[in-house]
Tab-separated table of C-alpha atoms and ligand atoms in Angstrom:
chain	number	residue	atom	x	y	z
A	104	MET	CA	-33.405	145.181	229.790
A	105	SER	CA	-32.680	145.238	233.489
A	106	GLU	CA	-34.974	143.137	235.637
A	107	SER	CA	-37.226	145.233	237.770
A	108	PHE	CA	-37.494	142.726	240.644
A	109	SER	CA	-34.658	141.329	242.688
A	110	ARG	CA	-36.498	138.138	243.570
A	111	VAL	CA	-39.772	136.404	242.781
A	112	ILE	CA	-41.077	133.762	245.190
A	113	ILE	CA	-43.757	131.357	243.927
A	114	GLY	CA	-46.314	129.317	245.869
A	115	THR	CA	-49.896	129.289	247.177
A	116	LEU	CA	-50.459	132.654	248.847
A	117	ILE	CA	-52.402	132.732	252.128
A	118	THR	CA	-53.731	136.067	253.407
A	119	PRO	CA	-56.448	136.793	255.969
A	120	ASP	CA	-59.074	136.759	253.251
A	121	SER	CA	-57.753	134.686	250.361
A	122	VAL	CA	-56.042	131.505	249.206
A	123	VAL	CA	-54.289	132.099	245.866
A	124	PRO	CA	-52.819	129.025	244.118
A	125	ASN	CA	-50.012	129.643	241.605
A	126	GLY	CA	-49.312	132.948	243.267
A	127	TYR	CA	-46.137	134.967	243.424
A	128	VAL	CA	-44.556	137.622	245.602
A	129	ALA	CA	-42.135	139.910	243.753
A	130	VAL	CA	-39.503	141.608	245.894
A	131	ARG	CA	-37.539	144.750	245.200
A	132	GLY	CA	-34.881	145.392	247.788
A	133	GLU	CA	-36.457	144.502	251.138
A	134	THR	CA	-40.107	145.096	250.336
A	135	ILE	CA	-42.927	143.491	248.410
A	136	ALA	CA	-43.186	145.281	245.051
A	137	ALA	CA	-45.877	143.174	243.367
A	138	ILE	CA	-48.215	140.297	244.181
A	139	GLY	CA	-50.195	138.238	241.736
A	140	ALA	CA	-51.104	134.869	240.272
A	141	GLY	CA	-50.216	133.078	237.073
A	142	VAL	CA	-47.095	133.777	235.025
A	143	PRO	CA	-44.607	135.475	237.354
A	144	PRO	CA	-42.699	138.551	236.188
A	145	PRO	CA	-38.993	138.320	235.349
A	146	ALA	CA	-36.549	138.844	238.191
A	147	LEU	CA	-32.882	138.412	238.960
A	148	GLU	CA	-33.816	135.271	240.906
A	149	THR	CA	-36.942	133.113	240.922
A	150	ILE	CA	-37.586	130.662	243.752
A	151	ASP	CA	-40.436	128.222	243.095
A	152	HIS	CA	-41.988	126.678	246.213
A	153	GLY	CA	-44.526	124.787	244.112
A	154	THR	CA	-47.751	124.115	246.007
A	155	ASN	CA	-46.263	125.068	249.371
A	156	LEU	CA	-48.162	127.737	251.279
A	157	ILE	CA	-46.722	131.260	251.530
A	158	LEU	CA	-48.017	133.290	254.465
A	159	PRO	CA	-46.909	136.600	255.903
A	160	GLY	CA	-44.020	135.955	258.278
A	161	LEU	CA	-45.561	135.431	261.700
A	162	VAL	CA	-45.582	138.235	264.260
A	163	ASP	CA	-45.324	136.666	267.712
A	164	GLY	CA	-46.868	139.266	269.966
A	165	HIS	CA	-45.661	137.765	273.247
A	166	MET	CA	-42.376	136.065	274.045
A	167	HIS	CA	-39.437	136.233	276.447
A	168	THR	CA	-35.914	136.016	275.036
A	169	SER	CA	-34.085	137.216	278.089
A	170	SER	CA	-35.821	136.147	281.298
A	171	SER	CA	-33.382	133.324	282.073
A	172	THR	CA	-30.179	134.262	280.241
A	173	GLY	CA	-30.418	138.010	279.911
A	174	TRP	CA	-29.916	139.725	276.558
A	175	PRO	CA	-27.614	137.007	275.110
A	176	GLY	CA	-30.886	135.059	274.872
A	177	ILE	CA	-31.976	137.349	272.048
A	178	GLU	CA	-29.600	135.665	269.615
A	179	THR	CA	-30.603	132.096	270.392
A	180	ALA	CA	-34.350	132.692	270.716
A	181	THR	CA	-34.455	134.548	267.420
A	182	ARG	CA	-32.624	131.653	265.740
A	183	CYS	CA	-35.654	129.554	266.764
A	184	ALA	CA	-37.905	132.258	265.358
A	185	ALA	CA	-36.102	132.108	262.003
A	186	ALA	CA	-36.478	128.329	261.940
A	187	GLY	CA	-40.124	128.685	262.939
A	188	GLY	CA	-41.227	131.232	260.330
A	189	VAL	CA	-41.599	133.997	262.925
A	190	THR	CA	-40.094	137.119	261.357
A	191	THR	CA	-41.073	139.615	264.042
A	192	CYS	CA	-40.758	138.948	267.768
A	193	CYS	CA	-42.479	141.290	270.230
A	194	ASP	CA	-40.252	140.736	273.225
A	195	MET	CA	-41.357	141.141	276.821
A	196	PRO	CA	-39.417	143.515	279.081
A	197	TYR	CA	-38.858	141.249	282.121
A	198	ASP	CA	-35.164	140.660	281.466
A	199	VAL	CA	-32.372	139.709	283.862
A	200	PRO	CA	-30.625	141.550	285.287
A	201	LYS	CA	-32.424	144.694	284.094
A	202	PRO	CA	-36.056	144.887	283.010
A	203	VAL	CA	-36.773	147.575	280.402
A	204	THR	CA	-37.907	150.391	282.711
A	205	ASP	CA	-36.388	153.537	281.190
A	206	ALA	CA	-35.093	154.974	277.918
A	207	ALA	CA	-31.440	154.199	278.671
A	208	ILE	CA	-32.119	150.503	279.287
A	209	LEU	CA	-34.325	150.430	276.194
A	210	ALA	CA	-31.481	151.902	274.126
A	211	ASP	CA	-29.112	149.230	275.477
A	212	LYS	CA	-31.560	146.471	274.559
A	213	ILE	CA	-32.092	147.921	271.080
A	214	GLY	CA	-28.314	147.755	270.655
A	215	TRP	CA	-28.370	144.049	271.516
A	216	VAL	CA	-31.207	143.508	269.030
A	217	GLU	CA	-29.340	145.268	266.238
A	218	ARG	CA	-26.125	143.361	266.972
A	219	THR	CA	-27.464	139.884	267.684
A	220	ALA	CA	-31.054	139.236	266.485
A	221	HIS	CA	-31.803	136.932	263.548
A	222	VAL	CA	-35.295	138.357	262.954
A	223	ASP	CA	-36.880	141.749	263.501
A	224	MET	CA	-38.046	142.689	266.986
A	225	ALA	CA	-40.516	145.030	268.577
A	226	LEU	CA	-40.024	145.607	272.302
A	227	TYR	CA	-42.286	146.023	275.300
A	228	GLY	CA	-41.443	148.366	278.152
A	229	THR	CA	-42.452	148.201	281.811
A	230	ILE	CA	-42.155	150.196	285.037
A	231	THR	CA	-40.336	149.653	288.307
A	232	LYS	CA	-42.321	148.426	291.312
A	233	PHE	CA	-42.193	151.885	292.899
A	234	GLY	CA	-41.702	155.304	291.348
A	235	GLY	CA	-41.576	154.150	287.733
A	236	VAL	CA	-44.618	155.889	286.262
A	237	GLY	CA	-42.552	158.918	285.269
A	238	ALA	CA	-40.588	156.860	282.707
A	239	ILE	CA	-43.698	156.021	280.692
A	240	PRO	CA	-43.436	158.935	278.199
A	241	GLU	CA	-39.742	158.337	277.461
A	242	LEU	CA	-40.325	154.625	276.842
A	243	ALA	CA	-43.143	155.433	274.419
A	244	ALA	CA	-40.937	158.019	272.685
A	245	GLY	CA	-38.213	155.379	272.443
A	246	GLY	CA	-40.390	153.327	270.118
A	247	ILE	CA	-41.678	150.453	272.275
A	248	SER	CA	-44.749	148.727	270.839
A	249	ALA	CA	-46.608	148.215	274.132
A	250	PHE	CA	-46.298	148.309	277.903
A	251	LYS	CA	-46.464	145.238	280.138
A	252	LEU	CA	-47.449	145.287	283.800
A	253	SER	CA	-48.395	142.520	286.211
A	254	THR	CA	-50.924	141.905	288.953
A	255	TYR	CA	-48.706	139.071	290.174
A	256	GLU	CA	-45.149	139.214	291.492
A	257	TYR	CA	-42.524	136.708	290.391
A	258	ASP	CA	-39.625	138.899	291.390
A	259	ALA	CA	-39.656	142.346	293.000
A	260	VAL	CA	-37.168	143.686	290.428
A	261	ARG	CA	-37.511	141.609	287.250
A	262	PHE	CA	-41.267	140.923	287.322
A	263	PRO	CA	-42.973	142.918	290.103
A	264	ARG	CA	-46.599	143.195	291.085
A	265	ILE	CA	-47.833	146.715	290.507
A	266	ASP	CA	-50.186	147.788	293.293
A	267	HIS	CA	-53.600	149.260	292.494
A	268	PRO	CA	-52.827	152.984	293.016
A	269	THR	CA	-49.609	152.709	290.980
A	270	MET	CA	-51.356	150.749	288.243
A	271	LEU	CA	-54.115	153.343	288.086
A	272	ALA	CA	-51.538	156.125	287.712
A	273	ALA	CA	-49.660	154.067	285.125
A	274	PHE	CA	-52.824	153.496	283.094
A	275	GLN	CA	-53.541	157.244	283.141
A	276	ALA	CA	-50.048	157.972	281.843
A	277	ILE	CA	-50.152	155.152	279.285
A	278	ALA	CA	-53.541	156.350	278.001
A	279	ARG	CA	-51.850	159.638	277.060
A	280	THR	CA	-49.255	157.756	274.953
A	281	GLY	CA	-51.903	155.868	272.963
A	282	LEU	CA	-50.015	152.596	273.453
A	283	PRO	CA	-51.655	149.398	274.689
A	284	VAL	CA	-50.730	147.915	278.058
A	285	ALA	CA	-50.641	144.125	278.375
A	286	ILE	CA	-51.234	142.690	281.817
A	287	HIS	CA	-50.119	139.446	283.398
A	288	ASN	CA	-53.428	138.560	285.022
A	289	GLU	CA	-53.333	136.400	288.132
A	290	ASP	CA	-54.561	137.228	291.633
A	291	GLN	CA	-51.611	137.145	294.018
A	292	GLU	CA	-53.418	136.441	297.312
A	293	LEU	CA	-55.500	133.617	295.920
A	294	VAL	CA	-52.541	131.873	294.276
A	295	GLU	CA	-50.234	132.321	297.262
A	296	THR	CA	-52.791	131.019	299.749
A	297	LEU	CA	-53.753	128.017	297.639
A	298	THR	CA	-50.077	127.213	297.039
A	299	ALA	CA	-49.273	127.435	300.762
A	300	GLU	CA	-52.206	125.128	301.542
A	301	ALA	CA	-51.057	122.612	298.912
A	302	ARG	CA	-47.529	122.639	300.285
A	303	ALA	CA	-48.806	122.195	303.838
A	304	ALA	CA	-50.769	119.172	302.653
A	305	GLY	CA	-47.662	117.716	301.012
A	306	ARG	CA	-49.127	118.133	297.529
A	307	THR	CA	-46.439	119.334	295.127
A	308	ASP	CA	-47.405	117.029	292.230
A	309	PRO	CA	-47.998	118.517	288.763
A	310	ILE	CA	-51.796	118.826	288.821
A	311	MET	CA	-51.509	121.086	291.871
A	312	HIS	CA	-50.100	123.775	289.591
A	313	CYS	CA	-53.551	123.928	287.982
A	314	ARG	CA	-55.440	123.648	291.274
A	315	THR	CA	-53.528	126.507	292.904
A	316	ARG	CA	-54.063	128.835	289.919
A	317	PRO	CA	-57.765	128.284	289.218
A	318	PRO	CA	-59.723	130.164	286.543
A	319	LEU	CA	-61.006	132.520	289.256
A	320	ALA	CA	-57.427	133.727	289.875
A	321	GLU	CA	-57.440	134.979	286.288
A	322	SER	CA	-60.945	136.390	286.042
A	323	MET	CA	-60.579	138.361	289.308
A	324	ALA	CA	-57.423	139.975	287.942
A	325	ASP	CA	-59.179	140.603	284.616
A	326	LEU	CA	-61.952	142.456	286.396
A	327	GLU	CA	-59.683	144.803	288.332
A	328	ILE	CA	-57.605	145.753	285.274
A	329	PHE	CA	-60.704	146.237	283.136
A	330	GLU	CA	-62.338	148.455	285.759
A	331	MET	CA	-59.198	150.612	285.644
A	332	ALA	CA	-59.332	150.538	281.828
A	333	LEU	CA	-62.867	151.883	281.947
A	334	GLU	CA	-61.803	154.592	284.393
A	335	THR	CA	-58.678	155.731	282.530
A	336	GLY	CA	-59.368	155.105	278.834
A	337	ALA	CA	-56.166	153.083	278.474
A	338	HIS	CA	-56.134	150.159	276.050
A	339	VAL	CA	-55.799	147.293	278.528
A	340	HIS	CA	-54.931	143.904	277.069
A	341	ILE	CA	-54.866	140.526	278.846
A	342	ALA	CA	-51.406	139.189	278.035
A	343	HIS	CA	-52.668	135.622	278.114
A	344	SER	CA	-56.143	134.370	278.788
A	345	SER	CA	-56.352	130.617	279.271
A	346	ILE	CA	-60.125	130.889	279.743
A	347	ALA	CA	-62.925	131.960	277.434
A	348	ARG	CA	-64.277	134.135	280.223
A	349	GLY	CA	-61.368	136.544	279.766
A	350	PHE	CA	-62.455	137.313	276.212
A	351	GLU	CA	-66.072	137.585	277.243
A	352	LEU	CA	-65.153	140.076	279.978
A	353	ALA	CA	-63.124	142.077	277.456
A	354	GLU	CA	-66.156	142.173	275.186
A	355	THR	CA	-68.450	143.211	278.050
A	356	PHE	CA	-66.167	146.101	278.972
A	357	ARG	CA	-65.842	147.153	275.320
A	358	ALA	CA	-69.627	147.403	275.222
A	359	LEU	CA	-69.328	149.799	278.177
A	360	GLY	CA	-66.888	151.968	276.242
A	361	ALA	CA	-63.553	150.621	277.508
A	362	MET	CA	-60.652	149.599	275.252
A	363	THR	CA	-60.199	146.029	276.450
A	364	THR	CA	-58.753	143.046	274.593
A	365	GLY	CA	-57.252	139.663	275.340
A	366	GLU	CA	-54.746	137.321	273.766
A	367	ALA	CA	-54.619	133.534	273.654
A	368	CYS	CA	-51.362	131.654	273.688
A	369	ILE	CA	-51.346	128.634	271.400
A	370	GLN	CA	-50.992	126.209	274.316
A	371	TYR	CA	-54.421	127.226	275.597
A	372	LEU	CA	-55.874	126.149	272.240
A	373	CYS	CA	-54.646	122.566	272.580
A	374	MET	CA	-53.125	121.541	275.915
A	375	THR	CA	-55.150	120.265	278.890
A	376	GLU	CA	-54.585	119.421	282.548
A	377	ASP	CA	-53.746	115.851	281.466
A	378	ASP	CA	-50.743	117.268	279.641
A	379	ILE	CA	-49.114	118.766	282.731
A	380	VAL	CA	-49.565	115.422	284.505
A	381	ARG	CA	-47.787	113.779	281.560
A	382	LEU	CA	-45.122	116.462	281.007
A	383	LYS	CA	-44.550	117.534	284.644
A	384	GLY	CA	-42.328	120.637	284.770
A	385	PHE	CA	-42.078	120.726	280.983
A	386	GLY	CA	-45.808	121.440	280.878
A	387	LYS	CA	-45.723	124.234	283.463
A	388	CYS	CA	-46.677	127.708	282.352
A	389	ASN	CA	-48.710	130.551	283.837
A	390	PRO	CA	-51.653	130.575	283.586
A	391	PRO	CA	-51.787	126.762	283.605
A	392	PHE	CA	-53.395	124.408	281.106
A	393	ARG	CA	-57.164	124.051	281.625
A	394	THR	CA	-59.737	121.361	280.787
A	395	ALA	CA	-60.606	119.944	277.374
A	396	ALA	CA	-64.005	121.657	277.686
A	397	GLU	CA	-62.254	125.008	278.233
A	398	VAL	CA	-60.115	124.428	275.128
A	399	GLU	CA	-63.357	124.025	273.158
A	400	ARG	CA	-64.718	127.283	274.595
A	401	MET	CA	-61.455	128.998	273.609
A	402	TRP	CA	-61.932	127.882	270.000
A	403	GLY	CA	-65.466	129.186	270.135
A	404	CYS	CA	-64.048	132.608	271.070
A	405	LEU	CA	-61.437	132.460	268.301
A	406	VAL	CA	-63.905	131.544	265.579
A	407	ALA	CA	-66.242	134.279	266.853
A	408	GLY	CA	-63.463	136.867	266.493
A	409	LYS	CA	-63.231	137.623	270.222
A	410	ILE	CA	-59.504	136.869	270.575
A	411	ALA	CA	-57.121	139.729	269.763
A	412	TYR	CA	-54.382	137.420	268.483
A	413	VAL	CA	-52.585	134.146	269.186
A	414	SER	CA	-49.029	134.159	270.581
A	415	THR	CA	-46.504	131.701	272.020
A	416	ASP	CA	-45.377	133.171	275.365
A	417	HIS	CA	-42.073	131.504	274.438
A	418	ALA	CA	-39.921	131.413	277.592
A	419	PRO	CA	-36.969	129.051	277.230
A	420	TRP	CA	-35.819	127.938	280.671
A	421	PRO	CA	-32.830	125.596	280.729
A	422	ARG	CA	-33.874	121.944	281.082
A	423	GLU	CA	-32.538	121.745	284.664
A	424	ARG	CA	-35.085	124.389	285.757
A	425	LYS	CA	-37.932	122.124	284.618
A	426	LEU	CA	-36.850	118.965	286.446
A	427	GLY	CA	-37.768	117.738	289.943
A	428	ASP	CA	-40.772	116.430	291.845
A	429	ASP	CA	-41.871	119.801	293.260
A	430	ILE	CA	-43.980	121.424	290.555
A	431	PHE	CA	-43.920	124.732	292.447
A	432	ALA	CA	-40.104	124.841	292.218
A	433	CYS	CA	-40.028	124.482	288.416
A	434	GLY	CA	-39.698	127.513	286.142
A	435	ALA	CA	-42.954	128.584	284.449
A	436	GLY	CA	-42.896	128.883	280.675
A	437	LEU	CA	-42.764	126.806	277.506
A	438	THR	CA	-40.643	126.924	274.400
A	439	GLY	CA	-42.806	127.739	271.419
A	440	LEU	CA	-41.206	129.776	268.651
A	441	GLN	CA	-40.068	126.867	266.503
A	442	SER	CA	-43.299	124.899	266.899
A	443	PHE	CA	-45.662	127.889	266.506
A	444	ALA	CA	-46.324	127.776	262.751
A	445	PRO	CA	-46.516	123.976	262.347
A	446	LEU	CA	-48.763	123.688	265.400
A	447	MET	CA	-51.128	126.503	264.448
A	448	TYR	CA	-51.469	125.071	260.956
A	449	THR	CA	-52.117	121.624	262.461
A	450	LEU	CA	-54.729	122.807	264.979
A	451	LEU	CA	-56.628	124.632	262.235
A	452	ALA	CA	-56.402	121.655	259.862
A	453	GLU	CA	-57.591	119.231	262.558
A	454	ARG	CA	-60.685	121.383	263.024
A	455	GLY	CA	-61.305	121.830	259.321
A	456	LEU	CA	-60.524	125.545	259.600
A	457	SER	CA	-58.733	127.575	256.937
A	458	PRO	CA	-55.054	128.555	257.205
A	459	THR	CA	-56.243	132.081	256.432
A	460	LEU	CA	-56.975	132.245	260.189
A	461	MET	CA	-53.254	131.851	260.817
A	462	ALA	CA	-52.523	134.902	258.640
A	463	THR	CA	-55.187	136.736	260.642
A	464	TYR	CA	-54.384	135.703	264.219
A	465	CYS	CA	-50.621	135.096	264.085
A	466	ALA	CA	-49.582	137.944	261.785
A	467	GLU	CA	-52.095	140.674	260.901
A	468	ARG	CA	-53.809	141.149	264.250
A	469	SER	CA	-50.651	140.955	266.359
A	470	ALA	CA	-48.915	143.426	264.015
A	471	LYS	CA	-51.876	145.794	264.253
A	472	LEU	CA	-52.021	145.730	268.046
A	473	HIS	CA	-48.297	146.444	268.190
A	474	GLY	CA	-48.583	149.329	265.729
A	475	ILE	CA	-46.325	147.793	263.062
A	476	TRP	CA	-48.932	146.791	260.421
A	477	PRO	CA	-48.874	146.821	257.386
A	478	ARG	CA	-45.093	147.042	257.355
A	479	LYS	CA	-45.164	143.726	259.246
A	480	GLY	CA	-47.712	140.903	259.213
A	481	ALA	CA	-49.059	141.526	255.712
A	482	LEU	CA	-48.653	140.247	252.156
A	483	ARG	CA	-49.164	143.634	250.542
A	484	VAL	CA	-47.288	145.847	248.124
A	485	GLY	CA	-45.064	148.060	250.246
A	486	SER	CA	-44.862	145.661	253.188
A	487	ASP	CA	-41.547	144.182	254.290
A	488	ALA	CA	-41.024	140.951	252.315
A	489	ASP	CA	-41.294	138.728	255.401
A	490	LEU	CA	-42.576	135.300	254.394
A	491	LEU	CA	-43.353	131.969	256.012
A	492	VAL	CA	-43.353	128.978	253.636
A	493	LEU	CA	-45.178	125.884	254.872
A	494	GLU	CA	-44.883	122.419	253.368
A	495	GLN	CA	-47.948	120.297	254.063
A	496	GLY	CA	-47.531	116.633	255.020
A	497	ASP	CA	-47.011	114.499	258.115
A	498	PHE	CA	-44.044	115.580	260.184
A	499	MET	CA	-43.166	114.541	263.729
A	500	PHE	CA	-42.049	117.533	265.824
A	501	ASP	CA	-38.638	116.611	267.244
A	502	GLU	CA	-37.264	118.732	270.085
A	503	ALA	CA	-33.727	117.647	269.148
A	504	ARG	CA	-34.026	119.860	266.052
A	505	ILE	CA	-34.646	123.019	268.069
A	506	VAL	CA	-31.875	125.438	267.130
A	507	ASP	CA	-31.543	127.081	270.563
A	508	ARG	CA	-28.616	126.305	272.868
A	509	PRO	CA	-28.548	122.608	273.916
A	510	GLU	CA	-30.148	123.064	277.352
A	511	MET	CA	-33.142	124.809	275.736
A	512	ARG	CA	-33.889	121.977	273.294
A	513	TRP	CA	-37.104	120.706	274.863
A	514	SER	CA	-40.711	121.084	273.847
A	515	ALA	CA	-44.127	120.234	275.228
A	516	TYR	CA	-44.951	119.235	271.640
A	517	HIS	CA	-42.092	116.726	271.264
A	518	GLY	CA	-43.366	113.724	269.290
A	519	ARG	CA	-46.582	115.415	268.156
A	520	MET	CA	-47.611	114.770	264.574
A	521	MET	CA	-47.775	118.027	262.664
A	522	ARG	CA	-49.542	118.538	259.339
A	523	ALA	CA	-46.919	120.989	258.087
A	524	ARG	CA	-43.324	122.039	258.554
A	525	VAL	CA	-41.534	125.310	257.893
A	526	ALA	CA	-39.880	124.841	254.485
A	527	ALA	CA	-38.456	128.361	254.322
A	528	THR	CA	-38.478	131.745	256.040
A	529	TYR	CA	-37.722	135.074	254.374
A	530	LEU	CA	-36.815	138.221	256.278
A	531	ARG	CA	-37.129	141.414	254.207
A	532	GLY	CA	-36.708	139.444	250.988
A	533	THR	CA	-33.765	137.277	252.060
A	534	MET	CA	-34.089	133.577	252.882
A	535	ILE	CA	-33.043	133.058	256.507
A	536	TRP	CA	-34.173	129.409	256.890
A	537	ASP	CA	-34.120	126.849	254.093
A	538	GLY	CA	-35.967	124.066	255.898
A	539	GLU	CA	-32.745	122.593	257.245
A	540	GLN	CA	-30.608	125.349	258.622
A	541	VAL	CA	-30.619	128.956	259.741
A	542	LEU	CA	-28.963	131.087	257.070
A	543	SER	CA	-29.132	134.445	258.856
A	544	ARG	CA	-26.397	135.862	261.004
A	545	PRO	CA	-26.647	137.664	264.339
A	546	GLY	CA	-27.506	141.265	263.600
A	547	ASP	CA	-29.551	140.581	260.470
A	548	GLY	CA	-32.606	141.375	262.587
A	549	ARG	CA	-33.557	144.971	263.386
A	550	PHE	CA	-35.522	146.853	265.980
A	551	VAL	CA	-38.992	147.765	264.717
A	552	ARG	CA	-40.451	150.942	266.189
A	553	ARG	CA	-44.159	151.248	266.754
A	554	ALA	CA	-45.480	153.386	263.903
A	555	GLY	CA	-48.601	154.736	265.533
B	128	LIG	ZN1	-45.263	135.887	279.072
């Protein structure tokens, strides 16, 4: 009798609505062919993870592989994803030297994904600062999962501010595609003026990063994009809200009939202003860390279901870009792919919350928003057999074990005690991380088109 399954993987299954001890996932080819509990069915290979937790491979809805190194960063960032149990990366479009602003650039980037990625990738698209609205239909047709625009300018080419009339026209065009548009939400004038005042006063110490990007800089930007969402019918999504108010505004506008959502990055669920004082440049990201009281309000929003999903905003700047006494001169962004799963598990455990919330907020909801569920982000028959296996225990997170290039091996979570580690990762049925080393090769990852 020939075995009907190529591989059976045993452990405690965690889905958004269940915890199943003695469970199994049976794989045929690259997809999940059966799920159950108790005596597993025969297969060509059986891998028993004992009491370890098996979750859907995480879908990180927001990260940047290529903002410092260009597309070669895809290979190294997705190695970290493999080691971190993230099996689908939704990559931002703000790449050097070319952001993803038309179908030809998108096709080039897809080629890099197919040749070099270790995990599967969905891609965002964006528009040029001027005259780029016309490329919106071709980017959507090319299979991007979402658009990304910004109210704040980091760079006129790579990461431009889109002015109000252009953004309004872009939202009208994006509404016709049915895709969501994520927005980097900070008010340019407020931040620039506060930063200039801080510099003039000789204050370039770490806490001034928080003071010059106050919560109001976010909520003002949230309001303008949500007003345009209401006007145009576009699904407008805050790419990262560090404040509970962002989610409350999204809810208020939904009640008015708009399609408005917001995302939390994991750092806003645990880091505070004290951490940037301690970490200096290595704790700099935009928006900045807030107060401990704000972190509590963020958890209130998560537990109440007001947060669309939780992401990393992984942006691996080389160590040298994070050094120096001038906080304004440091690159903004944290590494996060390899720490994502252990940290999310730990934060939930520390609050007495179920790991089912991790399956919900770090896999199912992000996959749904990006139009790739249930192929991705689900433990279901017919889904890709993407699995995250977590071993519970006490593990110190050590930045030296980050599998990115040497200058990217730093973490704001270095030395933090974690309550779990990633014991294995499976991509479409194949183990790509065994708890010690990355087993995948560049090109094992694929581009994932938005399905609808
Ligand atoms: Zn980002």
